[in-house]
PDB file of C-alpha atoms in Angstrom:
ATOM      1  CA  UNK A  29     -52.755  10.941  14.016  1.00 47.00           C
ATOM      2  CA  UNK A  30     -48.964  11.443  14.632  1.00 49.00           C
ATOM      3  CA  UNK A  31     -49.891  12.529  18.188  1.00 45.00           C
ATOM      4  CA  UNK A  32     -52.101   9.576  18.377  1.00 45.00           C
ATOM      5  CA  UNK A  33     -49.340   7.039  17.633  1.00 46.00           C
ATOM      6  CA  UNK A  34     -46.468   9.079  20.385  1.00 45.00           C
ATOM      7  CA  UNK A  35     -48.998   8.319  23.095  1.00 41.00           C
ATOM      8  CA  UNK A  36     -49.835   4.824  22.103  1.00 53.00           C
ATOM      9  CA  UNK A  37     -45.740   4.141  22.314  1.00 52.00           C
ATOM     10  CA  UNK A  38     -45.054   5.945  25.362  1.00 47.00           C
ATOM     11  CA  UNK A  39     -48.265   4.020  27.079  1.00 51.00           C
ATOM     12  CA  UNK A  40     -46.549   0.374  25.875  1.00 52.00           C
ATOM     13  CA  UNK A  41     -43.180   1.424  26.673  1.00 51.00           C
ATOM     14  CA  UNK A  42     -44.795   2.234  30.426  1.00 48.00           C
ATOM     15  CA  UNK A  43     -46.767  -0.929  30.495  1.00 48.00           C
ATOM     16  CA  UNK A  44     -43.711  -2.868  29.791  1.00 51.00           C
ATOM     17  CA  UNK A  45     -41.674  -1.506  32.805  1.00 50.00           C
ATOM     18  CA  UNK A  46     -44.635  -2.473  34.894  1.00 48.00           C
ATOM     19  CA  UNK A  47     -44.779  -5.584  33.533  1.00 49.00           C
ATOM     20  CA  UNK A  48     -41.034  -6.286  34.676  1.00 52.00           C
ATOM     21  CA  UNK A  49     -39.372  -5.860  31.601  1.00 47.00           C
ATOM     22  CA  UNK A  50     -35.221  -5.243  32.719  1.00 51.00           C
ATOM     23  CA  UNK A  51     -34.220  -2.168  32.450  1.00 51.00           C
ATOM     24  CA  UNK A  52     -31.212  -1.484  30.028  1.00 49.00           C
ATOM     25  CA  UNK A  53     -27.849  -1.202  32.026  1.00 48.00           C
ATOM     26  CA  UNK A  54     -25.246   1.165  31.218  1.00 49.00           C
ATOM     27  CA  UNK A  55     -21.518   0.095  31.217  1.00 49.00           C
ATOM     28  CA  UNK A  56     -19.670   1.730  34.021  1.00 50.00           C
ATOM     29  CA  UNK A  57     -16.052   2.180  34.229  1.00 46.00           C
ATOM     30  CA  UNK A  58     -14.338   1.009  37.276  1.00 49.00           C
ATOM     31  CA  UNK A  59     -12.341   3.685  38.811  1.00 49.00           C
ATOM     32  CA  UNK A  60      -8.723   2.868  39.383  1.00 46.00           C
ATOM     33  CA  UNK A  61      -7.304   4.100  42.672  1.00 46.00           C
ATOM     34  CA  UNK A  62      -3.203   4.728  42.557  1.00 44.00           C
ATOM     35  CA  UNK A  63      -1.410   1.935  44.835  1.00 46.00           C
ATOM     36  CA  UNK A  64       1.319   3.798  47.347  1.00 49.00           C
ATOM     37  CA  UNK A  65       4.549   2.809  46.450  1.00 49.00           C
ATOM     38  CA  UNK A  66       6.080   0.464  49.276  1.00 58.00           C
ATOM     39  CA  UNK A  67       9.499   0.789  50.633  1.00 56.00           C
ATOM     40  CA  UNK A  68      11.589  -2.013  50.684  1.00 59.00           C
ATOM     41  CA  UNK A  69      14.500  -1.618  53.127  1.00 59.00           C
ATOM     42  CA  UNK A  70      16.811  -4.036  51.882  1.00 65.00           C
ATOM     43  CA  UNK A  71      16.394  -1.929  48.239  1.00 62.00           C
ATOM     44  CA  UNK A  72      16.820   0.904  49.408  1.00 62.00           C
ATOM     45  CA  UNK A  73      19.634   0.403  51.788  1.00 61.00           C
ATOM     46  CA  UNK A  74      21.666  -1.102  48.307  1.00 65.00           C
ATOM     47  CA  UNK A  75      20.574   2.232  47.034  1.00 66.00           C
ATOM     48  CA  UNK A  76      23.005   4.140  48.796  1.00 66.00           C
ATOM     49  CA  UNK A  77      26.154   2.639  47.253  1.00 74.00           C
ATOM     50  CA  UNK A  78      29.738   1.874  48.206  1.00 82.00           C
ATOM     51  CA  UNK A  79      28.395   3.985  51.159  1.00 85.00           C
ATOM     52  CA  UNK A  80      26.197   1.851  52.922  1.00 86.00           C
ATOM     53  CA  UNK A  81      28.869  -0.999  52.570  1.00 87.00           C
ATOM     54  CA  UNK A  82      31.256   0.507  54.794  1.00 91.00           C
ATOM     55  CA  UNK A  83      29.031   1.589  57.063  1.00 92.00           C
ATOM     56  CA  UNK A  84      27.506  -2.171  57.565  1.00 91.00           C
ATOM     57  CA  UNK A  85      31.332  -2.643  57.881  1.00 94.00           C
ATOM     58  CA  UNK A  86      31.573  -0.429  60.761  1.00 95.00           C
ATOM     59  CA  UNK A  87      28.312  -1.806  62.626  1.00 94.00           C
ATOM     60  CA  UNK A  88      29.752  -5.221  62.025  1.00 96.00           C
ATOM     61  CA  UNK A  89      32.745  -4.850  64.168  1.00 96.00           C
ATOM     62  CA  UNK A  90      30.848  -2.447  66.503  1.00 96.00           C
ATOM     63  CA  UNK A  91      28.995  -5.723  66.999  1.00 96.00           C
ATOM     64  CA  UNK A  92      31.828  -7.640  67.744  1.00 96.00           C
ATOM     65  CA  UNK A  93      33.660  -5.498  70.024  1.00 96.00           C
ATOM     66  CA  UNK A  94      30.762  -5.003  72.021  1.00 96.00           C
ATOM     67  CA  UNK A  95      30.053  -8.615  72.104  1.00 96.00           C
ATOM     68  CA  UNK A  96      33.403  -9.053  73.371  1.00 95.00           C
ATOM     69  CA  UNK A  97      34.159  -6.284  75.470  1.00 95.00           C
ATOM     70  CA  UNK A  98      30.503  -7.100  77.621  1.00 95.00           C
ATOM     71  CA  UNK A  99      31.522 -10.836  78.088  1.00 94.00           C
ATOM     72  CA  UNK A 100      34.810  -9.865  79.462  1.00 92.00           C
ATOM     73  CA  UNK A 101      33.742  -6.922  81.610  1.00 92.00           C
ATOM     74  CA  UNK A 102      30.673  -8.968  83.272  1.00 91.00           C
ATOM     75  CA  UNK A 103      33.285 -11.463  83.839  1.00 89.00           C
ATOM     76  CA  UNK A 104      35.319  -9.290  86.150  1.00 87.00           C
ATOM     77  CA  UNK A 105      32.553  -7.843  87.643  1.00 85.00           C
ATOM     78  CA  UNK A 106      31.659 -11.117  89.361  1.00 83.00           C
ATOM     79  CA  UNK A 107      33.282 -11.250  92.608  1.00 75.00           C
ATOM     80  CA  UNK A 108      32.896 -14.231  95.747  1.00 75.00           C
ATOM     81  CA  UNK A 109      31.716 -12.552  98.599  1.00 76.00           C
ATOM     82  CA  UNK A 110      34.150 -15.134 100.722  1.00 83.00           C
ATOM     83  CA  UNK A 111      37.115 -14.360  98.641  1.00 85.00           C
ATOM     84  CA  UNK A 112      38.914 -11.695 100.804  1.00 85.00           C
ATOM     85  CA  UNK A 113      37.758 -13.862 104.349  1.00 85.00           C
ATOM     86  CA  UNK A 114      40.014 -16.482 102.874  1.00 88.00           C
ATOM     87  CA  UNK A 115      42.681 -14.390 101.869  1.00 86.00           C
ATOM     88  CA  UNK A 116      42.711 -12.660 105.296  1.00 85.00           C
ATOM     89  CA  UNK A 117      42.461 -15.989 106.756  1.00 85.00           C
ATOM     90  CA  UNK A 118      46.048 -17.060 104.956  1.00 85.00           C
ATOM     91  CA  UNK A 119      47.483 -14.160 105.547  1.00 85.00           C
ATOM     92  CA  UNK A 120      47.021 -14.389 109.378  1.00 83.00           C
ATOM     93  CA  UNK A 121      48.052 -17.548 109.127  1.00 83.00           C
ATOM     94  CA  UNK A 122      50.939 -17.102 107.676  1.00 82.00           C
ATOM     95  CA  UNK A 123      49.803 -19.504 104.735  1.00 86.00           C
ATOM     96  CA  UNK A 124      51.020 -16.738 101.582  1.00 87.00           C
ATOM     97  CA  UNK A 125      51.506 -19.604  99.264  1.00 89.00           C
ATOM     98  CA  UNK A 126      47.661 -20.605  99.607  1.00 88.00           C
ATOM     99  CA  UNK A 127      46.793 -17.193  99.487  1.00 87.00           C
ATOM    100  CA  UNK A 128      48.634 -16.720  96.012  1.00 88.00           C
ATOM    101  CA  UNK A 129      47.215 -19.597  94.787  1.00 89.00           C
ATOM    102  CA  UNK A 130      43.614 -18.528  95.434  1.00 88.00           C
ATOM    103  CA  UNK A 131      44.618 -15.349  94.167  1.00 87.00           C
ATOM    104  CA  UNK A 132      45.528 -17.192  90.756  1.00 86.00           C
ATOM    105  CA  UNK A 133      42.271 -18.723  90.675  1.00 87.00           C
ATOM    106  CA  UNK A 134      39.992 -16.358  91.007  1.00 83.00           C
ATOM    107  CA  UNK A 135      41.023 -15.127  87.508  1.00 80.00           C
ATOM    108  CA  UNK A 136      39.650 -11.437  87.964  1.00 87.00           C
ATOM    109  CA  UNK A 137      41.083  -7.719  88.058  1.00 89.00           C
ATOM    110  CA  UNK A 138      40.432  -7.669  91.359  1.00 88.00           C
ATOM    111  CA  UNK A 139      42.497 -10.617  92.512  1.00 88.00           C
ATOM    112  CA  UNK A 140      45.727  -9.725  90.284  1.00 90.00           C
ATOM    113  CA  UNK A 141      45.727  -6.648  92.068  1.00 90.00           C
ATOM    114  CA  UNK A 142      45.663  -8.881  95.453  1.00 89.00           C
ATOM    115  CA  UNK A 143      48.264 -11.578  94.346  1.00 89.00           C
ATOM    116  CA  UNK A 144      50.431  -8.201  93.544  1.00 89.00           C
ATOM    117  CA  UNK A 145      50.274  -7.272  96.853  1.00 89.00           C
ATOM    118  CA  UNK A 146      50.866 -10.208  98.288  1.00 88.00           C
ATOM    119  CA  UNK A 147      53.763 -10.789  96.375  1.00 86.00           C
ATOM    120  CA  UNK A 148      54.998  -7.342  98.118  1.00 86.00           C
ATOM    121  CA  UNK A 149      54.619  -8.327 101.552  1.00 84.00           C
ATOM    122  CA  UNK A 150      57.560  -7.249 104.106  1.00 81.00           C
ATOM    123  CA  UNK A 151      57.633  -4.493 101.821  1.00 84.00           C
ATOM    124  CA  UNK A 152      57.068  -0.341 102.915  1.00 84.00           C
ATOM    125  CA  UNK A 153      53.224  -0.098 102.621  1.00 85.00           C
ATOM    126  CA  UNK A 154      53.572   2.738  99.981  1.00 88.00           C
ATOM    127  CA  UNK A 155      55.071   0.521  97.943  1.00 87.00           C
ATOM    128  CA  UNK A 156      52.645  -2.311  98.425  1.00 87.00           C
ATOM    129  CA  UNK A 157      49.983   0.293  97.188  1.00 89.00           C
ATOM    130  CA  UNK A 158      51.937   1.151  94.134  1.00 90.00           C
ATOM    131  CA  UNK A 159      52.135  -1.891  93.118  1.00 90.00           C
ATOM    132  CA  UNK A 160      48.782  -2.593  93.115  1.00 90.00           C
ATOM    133  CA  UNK A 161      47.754   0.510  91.635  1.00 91.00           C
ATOM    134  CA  UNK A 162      50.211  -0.013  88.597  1.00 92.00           C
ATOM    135  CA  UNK A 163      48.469  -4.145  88.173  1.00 91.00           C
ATOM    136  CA  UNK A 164      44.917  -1.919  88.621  1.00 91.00           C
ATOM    137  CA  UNK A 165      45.852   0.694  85.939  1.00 92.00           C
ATOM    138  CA  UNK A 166      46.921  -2.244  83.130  1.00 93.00           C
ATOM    139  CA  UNK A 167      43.396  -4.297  84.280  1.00 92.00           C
ATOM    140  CA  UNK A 168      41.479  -1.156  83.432  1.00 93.00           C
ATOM    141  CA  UNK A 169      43.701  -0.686  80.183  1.00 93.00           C
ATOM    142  CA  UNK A 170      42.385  -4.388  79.258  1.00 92.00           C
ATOM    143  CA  UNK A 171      38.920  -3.742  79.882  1.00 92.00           C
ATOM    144  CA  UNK A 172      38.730  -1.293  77.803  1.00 92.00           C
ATOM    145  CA  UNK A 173      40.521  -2.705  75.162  1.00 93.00           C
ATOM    146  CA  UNK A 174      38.571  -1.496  71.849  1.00 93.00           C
ATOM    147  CA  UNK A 175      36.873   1.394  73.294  1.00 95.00           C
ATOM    148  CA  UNK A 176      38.561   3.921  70.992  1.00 95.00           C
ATOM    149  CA  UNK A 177      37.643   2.147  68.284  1.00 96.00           C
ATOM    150  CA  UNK A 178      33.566   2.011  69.460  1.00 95.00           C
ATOM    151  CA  UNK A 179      34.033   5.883  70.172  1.00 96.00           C
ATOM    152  CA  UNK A 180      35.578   6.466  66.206  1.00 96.00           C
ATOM    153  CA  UNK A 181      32.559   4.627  64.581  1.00 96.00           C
ATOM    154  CA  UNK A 182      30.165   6.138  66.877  1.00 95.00           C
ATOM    155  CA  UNK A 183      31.343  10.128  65.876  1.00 94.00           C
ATOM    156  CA  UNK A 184      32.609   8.978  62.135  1.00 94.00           C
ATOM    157  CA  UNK A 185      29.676   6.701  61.027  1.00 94.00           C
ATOM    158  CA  UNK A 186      27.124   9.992  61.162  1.00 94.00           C
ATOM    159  CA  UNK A 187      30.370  11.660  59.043  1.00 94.00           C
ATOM    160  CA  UNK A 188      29.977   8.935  56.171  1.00 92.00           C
ATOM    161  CA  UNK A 189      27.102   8.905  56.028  1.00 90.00           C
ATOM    162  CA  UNK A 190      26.431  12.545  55.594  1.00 89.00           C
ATOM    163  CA  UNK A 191      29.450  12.115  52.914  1.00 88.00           C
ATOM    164  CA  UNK A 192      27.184   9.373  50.749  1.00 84.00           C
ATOM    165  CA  UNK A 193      24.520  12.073  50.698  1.00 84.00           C
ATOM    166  CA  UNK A 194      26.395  15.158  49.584  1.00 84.00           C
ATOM    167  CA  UNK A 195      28.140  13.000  46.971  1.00 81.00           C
ATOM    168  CA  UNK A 196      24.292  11.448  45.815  1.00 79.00           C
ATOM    169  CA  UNK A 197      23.079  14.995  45.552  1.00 80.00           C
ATOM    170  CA  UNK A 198      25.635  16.210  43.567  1.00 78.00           C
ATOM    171  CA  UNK A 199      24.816  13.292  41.022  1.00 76.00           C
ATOM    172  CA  UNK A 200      21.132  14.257  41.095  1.00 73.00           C
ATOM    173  CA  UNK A 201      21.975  18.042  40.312  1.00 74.00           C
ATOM    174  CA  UNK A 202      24.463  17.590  37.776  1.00 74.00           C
ATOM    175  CA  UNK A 203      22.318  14.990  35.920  1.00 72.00           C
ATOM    176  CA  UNK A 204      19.176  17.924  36.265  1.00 72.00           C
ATOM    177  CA  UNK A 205      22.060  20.502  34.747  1.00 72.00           C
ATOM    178  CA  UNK A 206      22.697  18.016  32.020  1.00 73.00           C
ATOM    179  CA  UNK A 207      19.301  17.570  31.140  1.00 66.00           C
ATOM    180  CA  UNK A 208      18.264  21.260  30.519  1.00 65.00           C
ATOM    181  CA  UNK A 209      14.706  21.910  29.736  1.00 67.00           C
ATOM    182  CA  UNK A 210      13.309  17.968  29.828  1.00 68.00           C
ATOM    183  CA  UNK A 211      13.998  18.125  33.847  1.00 63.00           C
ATOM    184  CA  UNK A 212      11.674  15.228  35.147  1.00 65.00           C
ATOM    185  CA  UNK A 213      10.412  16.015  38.839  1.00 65.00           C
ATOM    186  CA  UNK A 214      10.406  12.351  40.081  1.00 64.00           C
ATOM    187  CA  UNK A 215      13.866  11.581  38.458  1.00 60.00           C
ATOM    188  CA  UNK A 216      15.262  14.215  40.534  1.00 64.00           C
ATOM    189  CA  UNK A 217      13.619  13.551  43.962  1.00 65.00           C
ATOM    190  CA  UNK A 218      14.237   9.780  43.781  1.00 63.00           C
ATOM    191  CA  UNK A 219      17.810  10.413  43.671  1.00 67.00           C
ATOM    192  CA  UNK A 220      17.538  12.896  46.102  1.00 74.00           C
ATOM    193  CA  UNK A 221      15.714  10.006  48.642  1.00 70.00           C
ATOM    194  CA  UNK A 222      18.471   7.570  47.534  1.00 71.00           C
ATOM    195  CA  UNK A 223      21.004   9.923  48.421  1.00 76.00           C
ATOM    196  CA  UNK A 224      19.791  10.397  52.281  1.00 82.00           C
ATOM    197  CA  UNK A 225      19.518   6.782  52.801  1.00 85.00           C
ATOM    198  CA  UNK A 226      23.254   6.515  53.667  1.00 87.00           C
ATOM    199  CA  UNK A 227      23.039   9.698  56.332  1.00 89.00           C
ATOM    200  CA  UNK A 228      19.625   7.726  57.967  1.00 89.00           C
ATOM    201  CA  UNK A 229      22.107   4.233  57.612  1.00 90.00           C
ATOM    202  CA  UNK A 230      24.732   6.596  59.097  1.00 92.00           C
ATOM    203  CA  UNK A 231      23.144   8.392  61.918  1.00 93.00           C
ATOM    204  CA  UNK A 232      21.593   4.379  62.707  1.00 93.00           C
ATOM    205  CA  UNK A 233      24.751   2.913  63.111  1.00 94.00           C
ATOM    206  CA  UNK A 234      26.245   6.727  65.143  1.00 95.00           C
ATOM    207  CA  UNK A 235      23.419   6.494  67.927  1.00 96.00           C
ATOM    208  CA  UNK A 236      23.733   2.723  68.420  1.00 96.00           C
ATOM    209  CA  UNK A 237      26.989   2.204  68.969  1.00 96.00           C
ATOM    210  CA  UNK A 238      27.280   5.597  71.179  1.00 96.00           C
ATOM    211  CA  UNK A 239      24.639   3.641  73.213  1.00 96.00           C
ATOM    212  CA  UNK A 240      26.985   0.593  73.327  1.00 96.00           C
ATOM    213  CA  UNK A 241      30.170   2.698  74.258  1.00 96.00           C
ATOM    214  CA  UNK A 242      28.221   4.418  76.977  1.00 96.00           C
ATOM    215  CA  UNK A 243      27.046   1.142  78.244  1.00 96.00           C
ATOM    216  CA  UNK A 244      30.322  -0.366  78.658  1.00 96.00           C
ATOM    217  CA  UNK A 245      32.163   2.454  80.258  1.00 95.00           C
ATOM    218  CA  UNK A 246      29.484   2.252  82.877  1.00 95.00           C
ATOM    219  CA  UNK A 247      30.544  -1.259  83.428  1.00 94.00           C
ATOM    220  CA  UNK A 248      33.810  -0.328  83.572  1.00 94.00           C
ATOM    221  CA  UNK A 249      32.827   2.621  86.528  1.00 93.00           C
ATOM    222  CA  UNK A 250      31.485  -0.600  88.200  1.00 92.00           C
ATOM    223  CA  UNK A 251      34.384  -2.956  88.206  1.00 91.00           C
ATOM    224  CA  UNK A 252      37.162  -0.174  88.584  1.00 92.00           C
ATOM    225  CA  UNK A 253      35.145   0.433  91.736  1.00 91.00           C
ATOM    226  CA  UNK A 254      35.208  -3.303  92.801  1.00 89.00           C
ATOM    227  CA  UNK A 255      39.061  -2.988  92.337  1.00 89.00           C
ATOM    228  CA  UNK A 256      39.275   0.112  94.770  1.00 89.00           C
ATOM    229  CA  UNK A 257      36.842  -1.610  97.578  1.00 88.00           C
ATOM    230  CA  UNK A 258      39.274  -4.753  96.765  1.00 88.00           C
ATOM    231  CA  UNK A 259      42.349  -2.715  97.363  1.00 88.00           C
ATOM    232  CA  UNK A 260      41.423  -0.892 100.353  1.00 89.00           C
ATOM    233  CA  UNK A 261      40.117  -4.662 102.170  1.00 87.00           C
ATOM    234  CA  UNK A 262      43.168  -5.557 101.541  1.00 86.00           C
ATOM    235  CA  UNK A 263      45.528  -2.367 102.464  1.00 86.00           C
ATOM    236  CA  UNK A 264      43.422  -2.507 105.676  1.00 84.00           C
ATOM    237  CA  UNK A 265      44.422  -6.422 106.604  1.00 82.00           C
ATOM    238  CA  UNK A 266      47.869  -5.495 106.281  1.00 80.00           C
ATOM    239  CA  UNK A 267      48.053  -2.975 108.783  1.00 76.00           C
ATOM    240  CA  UNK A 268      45.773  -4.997 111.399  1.00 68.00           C
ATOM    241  CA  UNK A 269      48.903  -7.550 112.436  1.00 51.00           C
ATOM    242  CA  UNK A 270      50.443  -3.527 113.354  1.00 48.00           C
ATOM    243  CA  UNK A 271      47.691  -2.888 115.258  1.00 45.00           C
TER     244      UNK A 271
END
């Protein structure tokens, strides 16, 4: 009889699922899948301490000077095409006040060094050229006005920021010596990250500005060149009236 009665229940159980009775669900868990940890720049640049500070001081007036230094330079580069005709044209003429006056101007390296020589006229051509090489050599000390200080940031930011991280390291260690056996793994390597940020903020600020500082003395190749074409136009209209 007991066998009986097991088939008779396992034959209604079976006609209910074919009859479309639902099925009994089982609660599932939902896995949880870790989020990465996102890296804020901002934070982590304020992570680096005092550090960071002076080096956003240093790319500040890298900034600047560059700014500054590149309006000035393309300034001097630009030159008129017509400007030593006229001169030449005055000079033959015998017109040295009008010659002067363009000279004045211009407003450019290149026609200081001109009025210089100018002023010099009647004068032993060796001395003409000194003159104009001594107005050349205190243009090219103006252009280049701030360059030492482009050339410090760009080998001492690197330095600093190398310093931040030795100084953040030793802070991580001595706080793992302090804490003996309880040593946490992520306490130390997030001070460890912190501490590099300022030598990443350092070498940033370094390559830039090298950049910059190579950029400009290029321009400065260019218009110290000008100057010398300048010079020699002009060394070779004074000795055409000898001619």
């Amino acid at each position: 009889m007991n066998v009986l009665l097991l088939l008779q229940q396992a034959g209604s159980s079976a006609a209910d699922r074919a009859a479309g009775a639902p099925p009994v669900l089982t609660e599932t868990i939902p896995e949880t899948i870790p989020t990465e940890a996102q890296m804020n720049i901002i934070d982590l640049g304020m992570k680096g301490g005092w550090i960071m500070g002076v080096l956003l001081l240093l790319s500040v007036i890298a900034i600047f000077i560059f700014i500054q230094r590149f309006l000035i330079i393309r300034r001097a580069n630009k030159s008129d095409e017509s400007f030593m005709n006229r001169i030449k044209d005055y000079i033959l003429d015998g017109k040295i006040e009008s010659a002067i006056n363009l000279c004045r101007k211009s407003r450019n390296p290149s026609a200081r060094m001109i009025e210089k020589g100018i002023s010099r006229l009647g004068r032993n051509m060796n001395d003409v050229l000194v003159a104009i090489e001594n107005v050349g050599n205190i243009e090219v000390a103006k252009l280049e006005k701030g360059f030492p200080i482009l050339a410090t940031i760009a080998s001492g930011a690197p330095m600093i920021g190398f310093l931040g991280t030795v100084t953040g390291m030793v802070r991580a260690f001595f706080a793992m010596a302090n804490a003996g056996t309880n040593v946490d793994v992520t306490v130390l390597s997030g001070g460890i990250y912190e501490a590099l940020v300022t030598t990443v903020g350092g070498l940033v600020v370094g390559i830039v500005t090298l950049f910059g500082y190579n950029f400009l003395v290029s321009q400065v190749d260019n218009a110290v060149n000008n100057m010398e074409a300048r010079t020699m136009e002009f060394m070779d209209l004074l000795n055409e009236p000898a001619n």
